XYZ file of C-alpha atoms in Angstrom:
304
model
C 0.099 -0.202 -0.071
C 1.187 2.920 -0.946
C 0.043 5.115 1.959
C 2.918 8.116 0.898
C 0.657 8.959 -2.472
C -2.727 8.213 -0.746
C -1.920 10.774 2.063
C -0.886 13.580 -0.817
C -4.202 12.632 -2.930
C -5.764 13.318 0.273
C -3.837 16.940 0.660
C -4.868 18.262 -2.552
C -8.631 17.445 -1.972
C -8.416 18.735 1.411
C -7.392 21.628 -0.145
C -10.077 22.238 -2.182
C -12.252 22.291 -0.303
C -14.046 25.486 1.418
C -13.060 27.080 4.682
C -16.139 25.096 6.222
C -16.712 25.125 10.316
C -15.219 27.401 13.038
C -12.388 27.079 15.463
C -13.292 26.092 19.184
C -13.893 30.228 20.093
C -15.817 29.051 23.701
C -12.093 28.689 24.925
C -10.120 31.661 24.664
C -6.795 30.220 23.727
C -7.639 27.487 21.332
C -9.793 30.924 19.361
C -6.072 32.411 18.420
C -4.674 29.073 16.297
C -4.667 29.495 12.935
C -7.433 27.461 11.220
C -6.039 26.441 8.092
C -3.572 24.361 9.604
C -3.621 20.759 7.881
C -1.369 17.926 9.179
C -1.444 14.120 8.789
C 0.719 11.446 9.867
C 0.128 7.519 9.554
C 2.489 4.865 11.082
C 2.033 1.435 10.626
C 3.315 -1.960 12.961
C 5.439 -2.301 10.992
C 7.817 1.259 11.828
C 6.896 2.989 8.558
C 6.286 6.826 8.852
C 4.215 9.161 6.306
C 2.946 12.445 6.394
C 2.226 15.566 5.003
C 1.551 19.105 5.699
C 1.256 20.665 9.640
C 2.047 17.339 10.830
C 5.127 17.887 13.490
C 3.880 21.008 14.458
C 2.339 20.894 18.375
C -1.380 21.064 19.392
C -3.578 21.419 22.208
C -5.020 17.477 22.078
C -8.089 18.194 24.209
C -10.660 15.181 24.349
C -8.324 13.412 23.070
C -6.633 12.588 26.365
C -9.589 10.857 27.710
C -8.167 7.893 25.970
C -5.007 8.086 27.783
C -6.625 8.789 31.405
C -8.647 5.706 30.731
C -6.590 3.203 29.848
C -4.566 4.233 33.207
C -7.613 3.916 35.328
C -8.867 0.855 33.373
C -5.707 -0.334 34.525
C -5.693 0.514 37.919
C -9.762 -0.676 38.697
C -10.651 -3.205 35.987
C -14.195 -3.708 35.499
C -14.490 -1.701 38.809
C -14.494 1.382 37.020
C -17.611 0.629 35.237
C -19.878 0.892 38.074
C -18.952 4.619 38.013
C -19.437 5.415 34.242
C -21.329 3.262 31.693
C -20.226 2.250 27.754
C -22.984 3.475 26.324
C -22.843 6.303 23.258
C -25.065 9.527 24.991
C -26.733 10.455 21.457
C -26.304 14.480 23.374
C -23.559 16.906 23.599
C -20.473 16.236 25.152
C -21.041 19.172 27.819
C -24.692 18.426 28.367
C -25.394 18.237 31.933
C -29.382 17.039 31.866
C -28.798 12.958 31.004
C -26.114 13.327 33.681
C -29.223 14.524 36.263
C -31.457 11.767 34.547
C -29.010 8.985 35.351
C -28.185 9.839 39.158
C -24.545 10.991 38.943
C -23.548 7.970 36.360
C -21.995 8.986 33.174
C -23.078 7.815 30.105
C -19.615 6.887 29.140
C -15.928 7.663 30.023
C -15.376 10.153 26.672
C -18.159 12.568 27.607
C -16.706 15.497 29.887
C -18.432 14.165 32.782
C -17.143 10.449 32.305
C -14.134 11.827 31.929
C -13.921 13.588 35.297
C -15.189 10.632 36.726
C -11.177 9.047 35.383
C -9.652 11.904 36.755
C -10.889 11.186 40.300
C -10.185 7.677 39.769
C -6.446 8.942 39.184
C -5.917 11.139 41.813
C -7.406 8.433 44.595
C -5.300 5.579 43.427
C -2.033 7.317 42.208
C 0.544 9.496 44.458
C 1.547 11.283 41.369
C -1.217 11.819 39.155
C 0.133 14.059 36.965
C 3.664 12.850 37.158
C 2.534 9.458 36.213
C -0.251 10.754 32.704
C 2.805 12.290 31.401
C 4.882 9.734 32.581
C 2.671 7.500 30.145
C 1.805 9.337 27.608
C 6.102 9.901 27.375
C 6.468 5.972 27.244
C 3.658 5.534 24.329
C 5.007 8.341 22.392
C 8.627 7.510 22.984
C 9.408 11.225 23.206
C 10.090 13.203 26.221
C 8.862 16.595 25.089
C 5.614 15.383 25.912
C 4.325 18.773 28.426
C 0.551 20.793 28.778
C 0.137 24.543 27.956
C -0.859 26.233 30.873
C -1.927 29.237 28.945
C -4.917 26.951 27.359
C -5.616 25.180 31.100
C -6.030 28.686 32.410
C -8.495 30.251 29.487
C -10.339 26.498 30.002
C -10.250 26.882 33.792
C -11.399 30.489 33.151
C -14.807 29.401 31.139
C -15.360 26.047 32.433
C -18.608 26.440 34.081
C -20.461 23.449 33.108
C -17.509 21.073 34.406
C -17.621 22.411 37.573
C -21.041 21.751 37.965
C -20.420 18.485 36.385
C -17.886 17.790 39.430
C -20.333 19.396 41.946
C -23.488 17.239 40.733
C -21.616 14.112 40.529
C -20.322 14.740 44.317
C -23.683 15.385 45.296
C -24.769 12.172 43.696
C -21.802 10.331 45.739
C -20.262 9.636 42.498
C -16.882 12.046 43.188
C -14.279 11.273 46.157
C -11.860 14.331 45.826
C -11.996 18.018 46.013
C -13.373 19.437 42.716
C -10.855 21.914 42.364
C -8.119 19.104 42.338
C -10.273 17.416 39.897
C -10.399 20.249 37.227
C -6.733 21.689 37.695
C -5.870 18.014 36.477
C -8.404 17.630 34.157
C -7.602 21.176 32.491
C -3.936 20.408 32.252
C -4.666 16.867 30.619
C -6.793 18.411 27.960
C -4.100 21.623 27.216
C -1.447 18.530 26.596
C 0.160 19.523 22.975
C 1.188 16.706 21.038
C 1.864 16.787 17.269
C 0.163 14.502 14.546
C 3.368 12.000 14.794
C 3.388 11.720 18.320
C -0.713 10.679 18.629
C -0.557 8.386 15.692
C 3.013 6.861 17.673
C 0.732 6.809 21.039
C -2.581 5.237 19.385
C -0.405 2.563 17.397
C -0.475 0.669 20.931
C -4.049 0.752 21.248
C -3.643 -1.349 17.416
C -3.150 -4.710 19.419
C -0.340 -5.573 17.278
C 0.635 -8.477 19.466
C 2.799 -6.571 21.585
C 2.084 -6.579 25.677
C 0.476 -3.399 26.656
C 2.269 -1.793 29.146
C 4.247 1.586 29.306
C 4.905 3.417 32.227
C 3.882 0.685 35.050
C 0.256 0.855 33.701
C -0.502 -2.672 31.741
C -4.021 -3.718 29.777
C -4.589 -6.590 28.969
C -5.719 -8.300 25.113
C -9.377 -8.187 25.902
C -9.259 -4.512 27.520
C -7.256 -3.301 24.727
C -10.009 -4.596 22.799
C -12.857 -3.070 25.029
C -11.091 0.325 25.007
C -11.146 0.440 20.958
C -15.660 -0.568 21.094
C -15.523 2.480 23.130
C -13.268 4.965 20.185
C -15.672 3.572 18.050
C -18.608 4.055 19.593
C -18.158 7.052 21.854
C -14.857 8.539 20.357
C -16.098 11.435 18.518
C -19.211 13.015 20.782
C -22.768 12.447 19.029
C -20.999 12.240 15.801
C -19.710 8.546 16.957
C -22.548 6.890 14.717
C -21.363 8.762 11.435
C -17.932 8.357 12.051
C -18.270 4.366 11.793
C -20.467 4.849 8.698
C -18.051 7.108 6.590
C -14.944 6.628 8.087
C -14.994 2.629 9.815
C -12.370 3.210 12.159
C -11.719 3.217 16.424
C -10.452 6.689 17.193
C -10.716 10.141 19.164
C -11.992 13.291 17.962
C -10.599 16.783 20.527
C -12.049 20.287 20.064
C -8.048 21.503 19.004
C -9.236 19.784 15.637
C -6.995 16.677 16.149
C -8.479 12.967 15.803
C -6.308 10.027 16.082
C -8.028 6.450 14.926
C -6.428 3.169 14.834
C -6.470 0.293 11.813
C -5.829 -2.857 14.410
C -2.514 -4.835 13.006
C -2.078 -2.572 10.170
C -1.791 1.359 11.292
C -2.268 4.313 13.324
C -3.165 7.608 11.835
C -3.603 11.051 13.459
C -4.544 14.682 11.435
C -5.130 17.807 12.533
C -7.351 20.968 11.229
C -8.544 23.239 13.926
C -11.975 24.387 11.509
C -14.468 21.944 14.059
C -18.223 21.600 12.433
C -21.292 21.844 14.999
C -20.650 18.408 16.615
C -17.237 19.151 17.806
C -15.120 17.601 15.017
C -12.599 18.709 12.390
C -13.865 19.537 9.445
C -11.518 18.546 7.269
C -10.220 16.010 9.806
C -13.272 13.567 9.734
C -13.204 13.539 5.579
C -9.480 12.971 5.565
C -9.977 9.870 6.893
C -13.287 8.820 5.091
C -10.988 9.404 1.992
C -8.219 7.562 4.272
C -9.956 4.349 4.504
C -11.881 4.897 1.003
C -8.787 5.199 -0.768
C -6.224 2.089 1.060
C -10.178 0.377 1.572
C -8.749 -0.363 5.235
C -12.185 0.257 7.217
C -12.344 -2.477 10.077
C -15.710 -3.025 9.047
C-alpha cells in the first residue's frame, strides 16, 4: 500500500475544499490558532512513517487525552471502573448536563466531559503523583520526552469551564466523586491542554492497535481484552454525538478533540493522526473527518 501517495492525494483534495467550520472559540486560547493548519501522520505496525502538511506542529489535543487517562484508570481498577461510568453512546453533546441528572450522576461513557472527570477522580484517588504518572505514561507511549501541557490553555479552560464545575459538584452530590472539586478540575484542564503533534499521536495510538505486543507502559498494563474494549469505546463514543457518522463513513476506532485533532486505529496495520482546527457543530474537525473518510476509502482499510 502506497500510503504516501494516498496522503498526498488527500492533501490536494482537502486543500480544494471550502473553509467550512470554526475554531473552538469558547476556549479563548484555542480561538487564536491558525484555522488553516492541516497535517496528517500515519504510522504502521512495521514502523513505517508517512506524513503531509503540518504534521510536526504541536497542538492542544483536548479530549483525545481522555483515552490516555482512561487506559490508566482501566489498568488500576479493571472492571470496577464501570460501576462509576457507563459504556454507552450518549446521543447528546459532550458537555450536556441533562442526561447526567436523569442518570443519577453516572456518566453515560468516559469520553463525555462528566465521564472524563470521574476518570480523573479515580486517578487522584489511586496514584501518589497522578500528574507525573500521566505525563510519564504518554511519554512512554510516544517514545518522546518532549510531551507537556500548555499552562496558558489550561488557565483559559479553567476560566471558562463553568459546566465542568457543575458536573463535578452534581456528581459529588450524587456520591460519584471522592476528591476535592478544584483538584479534579485542575488536573482535568492540564490533561486536556497537553500538546502533541500528529506523529506523536499516531505513535501513541499505535499501541491500541493490538499488534501482538504486550501493552505495558510506565507501570500501567492492559490485557488484550481490555485494549479491545477501549477500541470498542472509541468506535462507539469517541466522536461526541457524531460517533455513528464516523463509524459509518470512516470505519475506524478513534478519538477527536476540539483542538482539531483526530487519532484513529486500524488494528494490525496502522494508526493515524490528523489535525485541522476548523470544527463542525458537533465539535469534530471538518477536514480531519473528511481526510480519514478519504483514507479508508482509498486504502480500503475500514474495520468492517
